[in-house]
XYZ file of C-alpha atoms in Angstrom:
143
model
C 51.998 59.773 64.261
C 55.258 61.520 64.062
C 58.127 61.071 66.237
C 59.894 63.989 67.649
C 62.749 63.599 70.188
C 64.408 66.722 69.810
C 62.438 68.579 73.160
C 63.773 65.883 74.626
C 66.880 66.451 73.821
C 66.537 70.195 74.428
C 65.455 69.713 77.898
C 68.530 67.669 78.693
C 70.784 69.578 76.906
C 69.348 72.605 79.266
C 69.543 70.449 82.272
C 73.391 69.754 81.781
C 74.374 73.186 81.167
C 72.332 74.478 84.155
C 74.115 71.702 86.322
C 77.656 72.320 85.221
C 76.937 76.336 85.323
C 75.963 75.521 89.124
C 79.133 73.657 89.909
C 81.278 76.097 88.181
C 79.886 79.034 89.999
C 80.364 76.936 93.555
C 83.890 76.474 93.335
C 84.975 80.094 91.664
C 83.253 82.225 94.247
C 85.052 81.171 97.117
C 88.159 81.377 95.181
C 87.557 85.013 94.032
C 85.975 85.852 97.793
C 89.865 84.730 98.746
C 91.650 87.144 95.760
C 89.333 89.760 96.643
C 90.254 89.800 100.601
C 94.501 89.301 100.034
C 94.402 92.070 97.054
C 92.619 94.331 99.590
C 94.894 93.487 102.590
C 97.889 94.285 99.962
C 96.420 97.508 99.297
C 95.408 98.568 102.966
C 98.992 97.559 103.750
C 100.848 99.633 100.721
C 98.738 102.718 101.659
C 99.550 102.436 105.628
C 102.994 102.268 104.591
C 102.683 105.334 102.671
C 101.433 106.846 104.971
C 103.863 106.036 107.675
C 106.578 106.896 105.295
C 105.774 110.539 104.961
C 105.715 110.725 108.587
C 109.269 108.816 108.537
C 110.299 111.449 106.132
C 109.412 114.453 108.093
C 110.512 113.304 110.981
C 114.239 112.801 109.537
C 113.888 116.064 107.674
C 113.305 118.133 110.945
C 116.240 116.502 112.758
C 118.134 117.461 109.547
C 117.727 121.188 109.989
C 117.831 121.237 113.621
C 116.233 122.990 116.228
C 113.518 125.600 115.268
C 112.694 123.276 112.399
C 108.628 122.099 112.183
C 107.426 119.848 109.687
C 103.203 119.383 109.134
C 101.806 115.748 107.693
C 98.330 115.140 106.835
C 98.020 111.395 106.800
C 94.857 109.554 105.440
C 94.390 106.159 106.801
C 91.772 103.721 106.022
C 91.021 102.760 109.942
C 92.669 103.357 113.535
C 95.989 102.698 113.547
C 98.638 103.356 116.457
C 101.957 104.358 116.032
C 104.773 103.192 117.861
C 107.595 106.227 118.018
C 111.546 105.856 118.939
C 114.465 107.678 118.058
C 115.449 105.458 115.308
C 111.668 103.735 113.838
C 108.236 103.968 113.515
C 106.086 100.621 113.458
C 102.186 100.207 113.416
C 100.654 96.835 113.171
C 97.613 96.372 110.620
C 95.049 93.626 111.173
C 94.765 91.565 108.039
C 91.398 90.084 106.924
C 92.233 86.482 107.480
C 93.178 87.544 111.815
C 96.872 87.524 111.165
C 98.145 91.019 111.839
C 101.165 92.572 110.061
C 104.164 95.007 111.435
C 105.447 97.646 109.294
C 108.818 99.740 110.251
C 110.038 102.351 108.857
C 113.178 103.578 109.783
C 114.356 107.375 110.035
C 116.970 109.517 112.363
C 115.876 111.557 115.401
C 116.190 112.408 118.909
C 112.362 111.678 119.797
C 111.635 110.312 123.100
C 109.778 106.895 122.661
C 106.459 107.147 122.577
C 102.937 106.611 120.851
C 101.049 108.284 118.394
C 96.512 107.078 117.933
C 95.827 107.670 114.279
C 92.082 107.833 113.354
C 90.117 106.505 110.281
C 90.514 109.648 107.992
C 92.876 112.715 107.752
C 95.285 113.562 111.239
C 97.325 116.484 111.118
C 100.537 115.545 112.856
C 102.940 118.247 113.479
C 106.608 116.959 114.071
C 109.094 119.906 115.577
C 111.989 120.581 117.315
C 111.469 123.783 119.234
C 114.312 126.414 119.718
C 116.119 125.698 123.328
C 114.459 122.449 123.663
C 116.511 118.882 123.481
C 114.477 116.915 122.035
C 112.113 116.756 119.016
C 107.894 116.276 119.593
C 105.594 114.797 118.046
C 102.139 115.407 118.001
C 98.186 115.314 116.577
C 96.418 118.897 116.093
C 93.006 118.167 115.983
């Protein structure tokens, strides 16, 4: 009779690699979950800031040239976002993924009123002008 322990061997081999695949994968998944969420609440926040920043810009360029001046932004945002106008900012706050929300300002010149501004998941075509005769610049959503 022959000998043979080398299934043996095999099996265990088999078993061991199985095991330590089955560890490896339990602690790297969470890990990666955790990367995945922060790189997407980086990106959610660089594109709403973006976003706000065009309408920063054309809000400062319309002051620039005065009354009669009217400026069109499309802005796409990835969900509902309000917009908090004054005369000298804009802020929105962004939700992150782990409940802690964020505030973004962005900082332009005007002579807007204070005031709000509801964004929705998508494109919104905000018109910024200062009409002829008037005081003060508007700001509003064409829908």
């Amino acid at each position: 009779m022959i000998d043979d322990d080398r299934g043996q061997i095999s099996l265990e081999y088999l078993l061991i690699f199985a095991i330590s695949l089955i560890l490896l994968i339990a602690f790297t998944l969470p890990l990666a979950e955790i990367a995945i969420e922060k790189t997407m609440d980086i990106s959610n926040t660089l594109n709403a800031k973006g976003e706000l920043s065009k309408l920063s810009g054309a809000i400062s360029q319309v002051y620039g040239e005065g009354q009669g001046a009217r400026q069109t932004v499309f802005l796409d945002v990835n969900r509902p976002t309000y917009v908090k106008i004054t005369n000298s900012y804009i802020s929105a706050s962004l939700k992150l993924s782990d409940g802690k929300s964020k505030t973004l300002i962005l900082n332009h010149n005007s002579n807007l009123a204070s005031g709000g501004l509801n964004l929705d998941k998508g494109e919104n075509k905000i018109i910024v002008e200062w009409p002829i005769g008037e005081e003060k610049m508007i700001i509003y959503k064409k829908y």
